[in-house]
Amino acid sequence: MSERLRRRAVLAGIGTYLPEKIVSNAEMAERVDTSDEWITERTGIRQRHFAGRHETCAFMGTEAARGALATAGIVPENVGAIILATSTPDQAFPSTAVHVQGMLGAKNAFGFDISAACSGFIYGLGIAEAMLRAGQANHILVIGSEVYSRILNFADRGTCVLFGDGAGAVLLSARDVAEDGPGILSTHLHSDGTLTDILYVDGAVGQPDKPGHLVMNGREVFRHAVTLLASAVNEALAANDLTAKDIDWLVPHQANRRIIDGVGRKLGLPQERVVVTVDQHANTSAASIPLALAQAINDGRIKPGQLVLLEALGGGLTWGSALLRM
Ligand code: COA
């Protein structure tokens, strides 16, 4: 008897874009009252990329999407949907996803943006996975693209040193696979709307004043992050009847080395199985997970058949996880 197959969202391609301009901690220290030592010690960040004028959210998202399509071997006409996660869109509307659609020539797709701050990529995976399994599309681009340099308050040294710009994209394809075959095995999404005041942007186009700046209570965010992220990981493990030992790679949202290490310790995951890029990119919000995932796939660490757990937390608070077999 032939084995029963199930429809899954399989990661078929991945691409990234990083702005040309790299800004080291020492260069940040020329601009604000900080030091390489303080930033490295408290966050693990050594440098970040800052976008030039032409490197908009849509431009970077399109470049990353082109990479994802090229590695998947899929032409833009075959993309059914474009889901773009960002807090820094080019315009309030049309969505940045639709701009990306136009630039790619993905004329058979529909596109929309999602707002879930640093958890945006995980939210995008959750939505795309459900749509693919429901048969609403066969190929979906999930993109995280951010230009946080445009919303940073350079008078606030407690936040401006933490973030960077960039984009990452994956192409998810619906495939009928065996139980132990590839694809997204679970996604879990959460938010807590009583914590909107610890990480936010103090303005938007719908506000009477003007688009604003990022504001954060770093200690409060830190306190919630380790607990909520560890619980998100445990939730994903329990839902899939797994333990931390079964996970080949944890690819966390890259906010802060101390948060990443704290979650790893809580779960008993050795550092060698945790992908870290926060030193090179700083916190690129919705782009950070695909940027980290791409690096570990491209340098050969993440291999076909392995189990990879993604987790993120961001403004909202929002948080969640996605477990996938490569
Ligand atoms: N350079 C030098 N000194 C700085 C500084 C900087 N960039 N930013 C803050 N400081 C100073 C503060 O003014 C304070 O000085 P004081 O003691 O003289 O008042 C001191 O460093 C400690 O500030 P504090 O904010 O208490 O530091 P902290 O140990 O909490 O570290 C963060 C600050 C932001 C690194 C930390 O809270 C954090 O990582 N939070 C999570 C942030 C995050 O990841 N957010 C995104 C989630 S998606």
mmCIF file of C-alpha atoms and ligand atoms in Angstrom:
data_model
loop_
_atom_site.group_PDB
_atom_site.id
_atom_site.type_symbol
_atom_site.label_atom_id
_atom_site.label_comp_id
_atom_site.label_asym_id
_atom_site.label_seq_id
_atom_site.Cartn_x
_atom_site.Cartn_y
_atom_site.Cartn_z
ATOM 1 C CA MET A 1 0.000 0.000 0.000
ATOM 2 C CA SER A 2 1.369 3.431 -0.879
ATOM 3 C CA GLU A 3 2.168 5.846 1.963
ATOM 4 C CA ARG A 4 -0.395 8.549 2.729
ATOM 5 C CA LEU A 5 0.842 11.958 1.591
ATOM 6 C CA ARG A 6 -0.062 15.304 3.151
ATOM 7 C CA ARG A 7 -0.007 18.775 1.645
ATOM 8 C CA ARG A 8 2.667 20.935 3.221
ATOM 9 C CA ALA A 9 4.234 24.343 2.676
ATOM 10 C CA VAL A 10 7.803 23.544 1.662
ATOM 11 C CA LEU A 11 10.642 26.049 1.708
ATOM 12 C CA ALA A 12 11.646 26.045 -1.957
ATOM 13 C CA GLY A 13 13.868 29.144 -2.150
ATOM 14 C CA ILE A 14 15.430 31.912 -0.080
ATOM 15 C CA GLY A 15 16.979 35.300 -0.870
ATOM 16 C CA THR A 16 18.270 38.368 0.941
ATOM 17 C CA TYR A 17 19.260 41.974 0.439
ATOM 18 C CA LEU A 18 21.474 44.108 2.660
ATOM 19 C CA PRO A 19 22.101 47.813 2.034
ATOM 20 C CA GLU A 20 25.538 48.688 0.713
ATOM 21 C CA LYS A 21 26.394 50.968 3.616
ATOM 22 C CA ILE A 22 27.804 49.238 6.707
ATOM 23 C CA VAL A 23 27.984 51.271 9.924
ATOM 24 C CA SER A 24 30.300 49.964 12.645
ATOM 25 C CA ASN A 25 29.810 50.581 16.364
ATOM 26 C CA ALA A 26 32.777 52.953 16.237
ATOM 27 C CA GLU A 27 30.990 54.981 13.540
ATOM 28 C CA MET A 28 27.817 55.039 15.689
ATOM 29 C CA ALA A 29 29.975 56.398 18.523
ATOM 30 C CA GLU A 30 30.924 59.365 16.301
ATOM 31 C CA ARG A 31 27.222 60.172 15.975
ATOM 32 C CA VAL A 32 25.839 59.426 19.464
ATOM 33 C CA ASP A 33 27.227 59.207 23.007
ATOM 34 C CA THR A 34 28.052 55.488 23.033
ATOM 35 C CA SER A 35 30.987 53.114 22.595
ATOM 36 C CA ASP A 36 31.822 49.917 20.745
ATOM 37 C CA GLU A 37 32.455 48.308 24.133
ATOM 38 C CA TRP A 38 28.977 49.186 25.537
ATOM 39 C CA ILE A 39 27.123 48.017 22.431
ATOM 40 C CA THR A 40 29.107 44.780 22.063
ATOM 41 C CA GLU A 41 28.871 43.867 25.736
ATOM 42 C CA ARG A 42 25.123 44.570 26.137
ATOM 43 C CA THR A 43 23.889 43.339 22.751
ATOM 44 C CA GLY A 44 26.540 41.424 20.773
ATOM 45 C CA ILE A 45 26.020 43.870 17.889
ATOM 46 C CA ARG A 46 29.200 44.908 16.038
ATOM 47 C CA GLN A 47 27.785 46.570 12.940
ATOM 48 C CA ARG A 48 24.559 47.230 11.040
ATOM 49 C CA HIS A 49 23.584 48.167 7.467
ATOM 50 C CA PHE A 50 21.792 51.484 6.860
ATOM 51 C CA ALA A 51 19.795 51.990 3.657
ATOM 52 C CA GLY A 52 20.594 54.699 1.126
ATOM 53 C CA ARG A 53 17.790 56.768 -0.426
ATOM 54 C CA HIS A 54 17.113 54.285 -3.241
ATOM 55 C CA GLU A 55 17.105 51.315 -0.854
ATOM 56 C CA THR A 56 13.453 51.492 0.136
ATOM 57 C CA CYS A 57 11.420 48.759 1.777
ATOM 58 C CA ALA A 58 9.961 47.775 -1.619
ATOM 59 C CA PHE A 59 13.333 47.877 -3.399
ATOM 60 C CA MET A 60 15.018 45.658 -0.804
ATOM 61 C CA GLY A 61 12.026 43.318 -0.590
ATOM 62 C CA THR A 62 12.044 42.919 -4.367
ATOM 63 C CA GLU A 63 15.755 42.108 -4.454
ATOM 64 C CA ALA A 64 15.323 39.495 -1.716
ATOM 65 C CA ALA A 65 12.282 38.049 -3.519
ATOM 66 C CA ARG A 66 14.261 37.759 -6.780
ATOM 67 C CA GLY A 67 16.825 35.668 -4.895
ATOM 68 C CA ALA A 68 14.119 33.431 -3.424
ATOM 69 C CA LEU A 69 12.554 32.869 -6.863
ATOM 70 C CA ALA A 70 15.931 32.180 -8.493
ATOM 71 C CA THR A 71 16.918 29.544 -5.908
ATOM 72 C CA ALA A 72 13.467 27.935 -6.178
ATOM 73 C CA GLY A 73 13.549 27.998 -9.986
ATOM 74 C CA ILE A 74 10.096 29.630 -10.099
ATOM 75 C CA VAL A 75 9.183 32.411 -12.550
ATOM 76 C CA PRO A 76 7.323 35.486 -11.157
ATOM 77 C CA GLU A 77 4.171 34.589 -13.167
ATOM 78 C CA ASN A 78 3.777 31.422 -11.064
ATOM 79 C CA VAL A 79 3.674 33.259 -7.719
ATOM 80 C CA GLY A 80 0.147 33.134 -6.284
ATOM 81 C CA ALA A 81 0.561 35.545 -3.379
ATOM 82 C CA ILE A 82 3.061 37.990 -1.879
ATOM 83 C CA ILE A 83 2.923 38.531 1.877
ATOM 84 C CA LEU A 84 5.266 41.240 3.104
ATOM 85 C CA ALA A 85 5.963 41.921 6.772
ATOM 86 C CA THR A 86 7.194 45.388 7.626
ATOM 87 C CA SER A 87 6.883 48.262 10.081
ATOM 88 C CA THR A 88 8.523 50.659 7.639
ATOM 89 C CA PRO A 89 6.505 50.503 4.399
ATOM 90 C CA ASP A 90 7.167 52.830 1.458
ATOM 91 C CA GLN A 91 3.627 54.176 1.691
ATOM 92 C CA ALA A 92 0.596 53.745 3.968
ATOM 93 C CA PHE A 93 -1.004 52.339 0.848
ATOM 94 C CA PRO A 94 -0.660 50.742 -1.636
ATOM 95 C CA SER A 95 0.966 47.965 0.354
ATOM 96 C CA THR A 96 4.668 47.398 -0.147
ATOM 97 C CA ALA A 97 3.774 43.857 -1.259
ATOM 98 C CA VAL A 98 1.940 45.310 -4.261
ATOM 99 C CA HIS A 99 4.948 47.487 -5.139
ATOM 100 C CA VAL A 100 7.076 44.337 -5.010
ATOM 101 C CA GLN A 101 4.544 42.557 -7.235
ATOM 102 C CA GLY A 102 4.866 45.303 -9.847
ATOM 103 C CA MET A 103 8.650 45.307 -9.787
ATOM 104 C CA LEU A 104 8.837 41.514 -10.017
ATOM 105 C CA GLY A 105 6.197 41.236 -12.746
ATOM 106 C CA ALA A 106 4.290 38.706 -10.612
ATOM 107 C CA LYS A 107 1.127 39.508 -12.510
ATOM 108 C CA ASN A 108 -0.902 36.502 -11.322
ATOM 109 C CA ALA A 109 -0.311 37.142 -7.608
ATOM 110 C CA PHE A 110 -2.203 39.145 -5.022
ATOM 111 C CA GLY A 111 -0.268 40.936 -2.305
ATOM 112 C CA PHE A 112 -0.700 42.480 1.119
ATOM 113 C CA ASP A 113 1.403 43.686 4.047
ATOM 114 C CA ILE A 114 1.251 42.524 7.614
ATOM 115 C CA SER A 115 2.106 44.545 10.686
ATOM 116 C CA ALA A 116 3.468 42.452 13.532
ATOM 117 C CA ALA A 117 6.775 44.277 14.136
ATOM 118 C CA CYS A 118 9.700 41.889 14.744
ATOM 119 C CA SER A 119 7.359 38.858 14.675
ATOM 120 C CA GLY A 120 6.160 39.781 11.177
ATOM 121 C CA PHE A 121 8.051 37.072 9.323
ATOM 122 C CA ILE A 122 6.697 34.334 11.630
ATOM 123 C CA TYR A 123 3.173 35.750 11.210
ATOM 124 C CA GLY A 124 3.731 35.727 7.430
ATOM 125 C CA LEU A 125 4.799 32.087 7.516
ATOM 126 C CA GLY A 126 1.704 31.212 9.562
ATOM 127 C CA ILE A 127 -0.644 32.895 7.092
ATOM 128 C CA ALA A 128 1.120 31.545 3.998
ATOM 129 C CA GLU A 129 1.234 28.010 5.367
ATOM 130 C CA ALA A 130 -2.519 28.001 6.024
ATOM 131 C CA MET A 131 -3.256 29.408 2.563
ATOM 132 C CA LEU A 132 -1.044 26.865 0.819
ATOM 133 C CA ARG A 133 -2.564 23.946 2.691
ATOM 134 C CA ALA A 134 -6.052 25.261 1.934
ATOM 135 C CA GLY A 135 -5.185 25.311 -1.756
ATOM 136 C CA GLN A 136 -5.538 29.080 -2.176
ATOM 137 C CA ALA A 137 -2.172 29.261 -3.942
ATOM 138 C CA ASN A 138 0.668 26.959 -4.964
ATOM 139 C CA HIS A 139 3.597 29.336 -4.486
ATOM 140 C CA ILE A 140 3.723 32.190 -1.947
ATOM 141 C CA LEU A 141 6.501 34.699 -1.337
ATOM 142 C CA VAL A 142 6.909 35.651 2.333
ATOM 143 C CA ILE A 143 9.107 38.715 2.688
ATOM 144 C CA GLY A 144 10.449 40.670 5.663
ATOM 145 C CA SER A 145 11.813 44.083 4.666
ATOM 146 C CA GLU A 146 12.732 46.916 7.004
ATOM 147 C CA VAL A 147 14.318 50.369 6.955
ATOM 148 C CA TYR A 148 14.386 51.061 10.685
ATOM 149 C CA SER A 149 17.060 53.715 10.152
ATOM 150 C CA ARG A 150 14.186 55.953 8.984
ATOM 151 C CA ILE A 151 12.307 55.656 12.332
ATOM 152 C CA LEU A 152 15.237 55.632 14.750
ATOM 153 C CA ASN A 153 15.609 58.497 17.180
ATOM 154 C CA PHE A 154 19.317 59.314 17.003
ATOM 155 C CA ALA A 155 18.963 61.375 20.181
ATOM 156 C CA ASP A 156 18.089 58.159 22.086
ATOM 157 C CA ARG A 157 21.266 56.117 22.469
ATOM 158 C CA GLY A 158 19.313 53.358 24.209
ATOM 159 C CA THR A 159 17.520 52.412 20.964
ATOM 160 C CA CYS A 160 19.344 53.808 17.902
ATOM 161 C CA VAL A 161 22.352 51.512 18.300
ATOM 162 C CA LEU A 162 20.220 48.370 18.281
ATOM 163 C CA PHE A 163 18.629 48.305 14.821
ATOM 164 C CA GLY A 164 19.631 47.930 11.170
ATOM 165 C CA ASP A 165 18.092 47.675 7.689
ATOM 166 C CA GLY A 166 17.710 44.718 5.337
ATOM 167 C CA ALA A 167 15.367 42.235 3.727
ATOM 168 C CA GLY A 168 14.895 38.491 3.466
ATOM 169 C CA ALA A 169 12.394 36.416 1.520
ATOM 170 C CA VAL A 170 11.351 32.791 1.170
ATOM 171 C CA LEU A 171 9.341 31.102 -1.549
ATOM 172 C CA LEU A 172 6.967 28.536 -0.027
ATOM 173 C CA SER A 173 5.517 25.913 -2.355
ATOM 174 C CA ALA A 174 2.628 23.520 -1.688
ATOM 175 C CA ARG A 175 3.743 19.907 -2.097
ATOM 176 C CA ASP A 176 2.294 16.525 -1.221
ATOM 177 C CA VAL A 177 4.922 14.899 0.969
ATOM 178 C CA ALA A 178 5.344 11.889 3.271
ATOM 179 C CA GLU A 179 5.010 12.247 7.060
ATOM 180 C CA ASP A 180 8.805 12.605 7.463
ATOM 181 C CA GLY A 181 9.080 14.825 4.372
ATOM 182 C CA PRO A 182 9.938 18.534 4.240
ATOM 183 C CA GLY A 183 7.733 21.511 5.039
ATOM 184 C CA ILE A 184 6.328 23.653 7.818
ATOM 185 C CA LEU A 185 5.172 21.356 10.638
ATOM 186 C CA SER A 186 3.587 23.983 12.875
ATOM 187 C CA THR A 187 3.216 27.698 13.477
ATOM 188 C CA HIS A 188 2.041 29.351 16.693
ATOM 189 C CA LEU A 189 1.183 33.055 16.846
ATOM 190 C CA HIS A 190 0.527 35.217 19.923
ATOM 191 C CA SER A 191 0.033 38.821 20.960
ATOM 192 C CA ASP A 192 -0.632 40.693 24.202
ATOM 193 C CA GLY A 193 -2.317 44.044 23.647
ATOM 194 C CA THR A 194 -1.803 45.132 27.258
ATOM 195 C CA LEU A 195 1.912 45.596 26.502
ATOM 196 C CA THR A 196 1.622 48.114 23.645
ATOM 197 C CA ASP A 197 3.484 50.772 25.646
ATOM 198 C CA ILE A 198 6.888 49.059 26.050
ATOM 199 C CA LEU A 199 7.904 48.995 22.366
ATOM 200 C CA TYR A 200 6.203 51.181 19.771
ATOM 201 C CA VAL A 201 6.489 53.973 17.200
ATOM 202 C CA ASP A 202 5.040 57.224 18.536
ATOM 203 C CA GLY A 203 3.213 58.235 15.370
ATOM 204 C CA ALA A 204 1.836 57.142 12.014
ATOM 205 C CA VAL A 205 0.201 58.630 8.936
ATOM 206 C CA GLY A 206 -3.184 58.238 10.658
ATOM 207 C CA GLN A 207 -2.059 60.382 13.607
ATOM 208 C CA PRO A 208 -2.811 64.110 13.881
ATOM 209 C CA ASP A 209 0.907 64.904 14.152
ATOM 210 C CA LYS A 210 3.459 63.065 12.020
ATOM 211 C CA PRO A 211 5.192 59.737 11.478
ATOM 212 C CA GLY A 212 7.192 59.068 14.597
ATOM 213 C CA HIS A 213 10.167 57.393 16.164
ATOM 214 C CA LEU A 214 10.774 54.066 17.798
ATOM 215 C CA VAL A 215 10.354 54.167 21.587
ATOM 216 C CA MET A 216 11.317 51.297 23.890
ATOM 217 C CA ASN A 217 11.518 50.345 27.539
ATOM 218 C CA GLY A 218 14.493 48.031 27.008
ATOM 219 C CA ARG A 219 14.448 46.403 30.434
ATOM 220 C CA GLU A 220 10.748 45.522 30.232
ATOM 221 C CA VAL A 221 11.128 44.127 26.719
ATOM 222 C CA PHE A 222 14.112 42.082 27.834
ATOM 223 C CA ARG A 223 12.231 40.711 30.844
ATOM 224 C CA HIS A 224 9.260 39.540 28.762
ATOM 225 C CA ALA A 225 11.366 38.349 25.814
ATOM 226 C CA VAL A 226 13.261 35.493 27.459
ATOM 227 C CA THR A 227 10.152 34.099 29.196
ATOM 228 C CA LEU A 228 7.774 34.399 26.234
ATOM 229 C CA LEU A 229 10.268 33.087 23.678
ATOM 230 C CA ALA A 230 11.145 30.065 25.802
ATOM 231 C CA SER A 231 7.429 29.341 26.241
ATOM 232 C CA ALA A 232 6.897 29.700 22.468
ATOM 233 C CA VAL A 233 9.648 27.179 21.801
ATOM 234 C CA ASN A 234 8.238 24.747 24.374
ATOM 235 C CA GLU A 235 4.782 25.132 22.834
ATOM 236 C CA ALA A 236 6.148 24.205 19.383
ATOM 237 C CA LEU A 237 8.058 21.220 20.789
ATOM 238 C CA ALA A 238 5.028 19.928 22.699
ATOM 239 C CA ALA A 239 2.722 20.313 19.680
ATOM 240 C CA ASN A 240 5.088 18.163 17.615
ATOM 241 C CA ASP A 241 5.936 15.592 20.335
ATOM 242 C CA LEU A 242 9.563 16.673 20.323
ATOM 243 C CA THR A 243 12.178 17.744 22.873
ATOM 244 C CA ALA A 244 14.903 20.366 22.471
ATOM 245 C CA LYS A 245 17.350 17.524 21.660
ATOM 246 C CA ASP A 246 15.434 16.790 18.439
ATOM 247 C CA ILE A 247 15.945 20.303 17.070
ATOM 248 C CA ASP A 248 18.932 20.589 14.719
ATOM 249 C CA TRP A 249 18.895 24.406 14.581
ATOM 250 C CA LEU A 250 17.245 27.246 16.442
ATOM 251 C CA VAL A 251 17.039 30.354 14.250
ATOM 252 C CA PRO A 252 15.843 33.080 16.621
ATOM 253 C CA HIS A 253 14.847 36.634 15.841
ATOM 254 C CA GLN A 254 18.114 38.554 16.070
ATOM 255 C CA ALA A 255 17.422 41.291 18.615
ATOM 256 C CA ASN A 256 20.126 40.873 21.166
ATOM 257 C CA ARG A 257 22.798 38.254 21.896
ATOM 258 C CA ARG A 258 21.850 38.182 25.578
ATOM 259 C CA ILE A 259 18.210 37.382 24.782
ATOM 260 C CA ILE A 260 19.284 34.680 22.314
ATOM 261 C CA ASP A 261 21.671 33.130 24.865
ATOM 262 C CA GLY A 262 19.060 33.411 27.636
ATOM 263 C CA VAL A 263 16.488 31.467 25.613
ATOM 264 C CA GLY A 264 19.103 28.883 24.574
ATOM 265 C CA ARG A 265 20.118 28.348 28.209
ATOM 266 C CA LYS A 266 16.509 28.027 29.381
ATOM 267 C CA LEU A 267 15.968 25.295 26.798
ATOM 268 C CA GLY A 268 19.318 23.578 27.303
ATOM 269 C CA LEU A 269 20.224 24.109 23.644
ATOM 270 C CA PRO A 270 23.994 24.231 23.004
ATOM 271 C CA GLN A 271 25.238 27.454 21.365
ATOM 272 C CA GLU A 272 26.540 25.444 18.379
ATOM 273 C CA ARG A 273 22.924 24.752 17.348
ATOM 274 C CA VAL A 274 21.772 28.371 17.514
ATOM 275 C CA VAL A 275 22.218 30.611 14.447
ATOM 276 C CA VAL A 276 23.441 34.104 15.374
ATOM 277 C CA THR A 277 23.809 37.026 12.949
ATOM 278 C CA VAL A 278 22.921 39.911 15.260
ATOM 279 C CA ASP A 279 26.638 40.804 15.376
ATOM 280 C CA GLN A 280 26.597 41.581 11.618
ATOM 281 C CA HIS A 281 23.076 42.917 11.016
ATOM 282 C CA ALA A 282 21.845 44.227 14.412
ATOM 283 C CA ASN A 283 18.064 43.932 14.813
ATOM 284 C CA THR A 284 16.452 44.085 11.356
ATOM 285 C CA SER A 285 12.986 43.325 12.756
ATOM 286 C CA ALA A 286 10.859 41.310 10.300
ATOM 287 C CA ALA A 287 13.925 40.701 8.104
ATOM 288 C CA SER A 288 16.140 39.178 10.776
ATOM 289 C CA ILE A 289 14.977 35.554 10.649
ATOM 290 C CA PRO A 290 15.155 35.099 6.851
ATOM 291 C CA LEU A 291 18.562 36.851 6.867
ATOM 292 C CA ALA A 292 19.865 34.437 9.528
ATOM 293 C CA LEU A 293 18.209 31.396 7.932
ATOM 294 C CA ALA A 294 19.709 32.231 4.522
ATOM 295 C CA GLN A 295 23.180 32.575 5.966
ATOM 296 C CA ALA A 296 23.048 29.176 7.690
ATOM 297 C CA ILE A 297 21.595 27.481 4.587
ATOM 298 C CA ASN A 298 24.101 29.086 2.230
ATOM 299 C CA ASP A 299 27.148 28.269 4.371
ATOM 300 C CA GLY A 300 26.032 24.624 4.579
ATOM 301 C CA ARG A 301 25.186 24.464 8.290
ATOM 302 C CA ILE A 302 21.469 23.825 7.713
ATOM 303 C CA LYS A 303 21.019 20.708 5.581
ATOM 304 C CA PRO A 304 18.080 18.973 3.869
ATOM 305 C CA GLY A 305 16.064 16.825 6.273
ATOM 306 C CA GLN A 306 17.017 18.826 9.374
ATOM 307 C CA LEU A 307 14.525 20.249 11.853
ATOM 308 C CA VAL A 308 14.709 24.026 12.206
ATOM 309 C CA LEU A 309 12.814 26.033 14.798
ATOM 310 C CA LEU A 310 12.216 29.749 14.228
ATOM 311 C CA GLU A 311 11.029 32.093 16.997
ATOM 312 C CA ALA A 312 10.449 35.824 17.309
ATOM 313 C CA LEU A 313 9.109 38.520 19.610
ATOM 314 C CA GLY A 314 8.409 42.154 18.871
ATOM 315 C CA GLY A 315 6.305 45.239 19.443
ATOM 316 C CA GLY A 316 2.722 44.468 20.424
ATOM 317 C CA LEU A 317 3.906 42.508 22.122
ATOM 318 C CA THR A 318 3.719 39.891 19.404
ATOM 319 C CA TRP A 319 5.531 36.573 19.434
ATOM 320 C CA GLY A 320 5.445 33.124 17.900
ATOM 321 C CA SER A 321 7.264 30.175 16.388
ATOM 322 C CA ALA A 322 7.475 28.116 13.233
ATOM 323 C CA LEU A 323 8.897 24.602 13.023
ATOM 324 C CA LEU A 324 10.039 23.309 9.655
ATOM 325 C CA ARG A 325 11.790 20.342 8.174
ATOM 326 C CA MET A 326 14.184 21.376 5.439
HETATM 327 N N1 COA B 1 25.783 53.582 25.004
HETATM 328 C C1 COA B 1 26.243 53.824 26.232
HETATM 329 N N2 COA B 1 25.464 53.834 27.323
HETATM 330 C C2 COA B 1 24.165 53.582 27.153
HETATM 331 C C3 COA B 1 23.606 53.330 25.903
HETATM 332 C C4 COA B 1 24.470 53.344 24.790
HETATM 333 N N3 COA B 1 24.048 53.088 23.540
HETATM 334 N N4 COA B 1 22.289 53.118 26.048
HETATM 335 C C5 COA B 1 22.009 53.222 27.358
HETATM 336 N N5 COA B 1 23.147 53.513 28.034
HETATM 337 C C6 COA B 1 23.313 53.711 29.470
HETATM 338 C C7 COA B 1 22.073 54.223 30.143
HETATM 339 O O1 COA B 1 21.960 55.612 30.018
HETATM 340 C C8 COA B 1 22.305 53.792 31.564
HETATM 341 O O2 COA B 1 23.192 54.701 32.157
HETATM 342 P P1 COA B 1 22.989 55.145 33.700
HETATM 343 O O3 COA B 1 23.110 53.854 34.469
HETATM 344 O O4 COA B 1 24.082 56.099 33.875
HETATM 345 O O5 COA B 1 21.617 55.727 33.747
HETATM 346 C C9 COA B 1 23.049 52.476 31.421
HETATM 347 O O6 COA B 1 23.591 52.452 30.074
HETATM 348 C C10 COA B 1 22.166 51.269 31.620
HETATM 349 O O7 COA B 1 20.991 51.486 30.861
HETATM 350 P P2 COA B 1 19.886 50.383 30.783
HETATM 351 O O8 COA B 1 18.838 50.805 29.794
HETATM 352 O O9 COA B 1 19.433 50.034 32.157
HETATM 353 O O10 COA B 1 20.737 49.181 30.187
HETATM 354 P P3 COA B 1 20.360 47.668 30.060
HETATM 355 O O11 COA B 1 21.368 46.857 30.775
HETATM 356 O O12 COA B 1 18.911 47.400 30.312
HETATM 357 O O13 COA B 1 20.628 47.445 28.506
HETATM 358 C C11 COA B 1 19.405 47.231 26.460
HETATM 359 C C12 COA B 1 19.879 48.173 27.578
HETATM 360 C C13 COA B 1 18.563 48.030 25.506
HETATM 361 C C14 COA B 1 20.631 46.689 25.728
HETATM 362 C C15 COA B 1 18.600 46.064 27.096
HETATM 363 O O14 COA B 1 17.606 46.560 27.948
HETATM 364 C C16 COA B 1 17.966 45.203 26.061
HETATM 365 O O15 COA B 1 18.645 44.496 25.327
HETATM 366 N N6 COA B 1 16.621 45.184 25.981
HETATM 367 C C17 COA B 1 15.904 44.451 24.954
HETATM 368 C C18 COA B 1 15.858 45.311 23.751
HETATM 369 C C19 COA B 1 15.432 44.603 22.518
HETATM 370 O O16 COA B 1 16.028 43.647 22.109
HETATM 371 N N7 COA B 1 14.358 45.105 21.882
HETATM 372 C C20 COA B 1 13.874 44.635 20.663
HETATM 373 C C21 COA B 1 13.010 43.433 20.845
HETATM 374 S S1 COA B 1 12.327 42.989 19.321
#
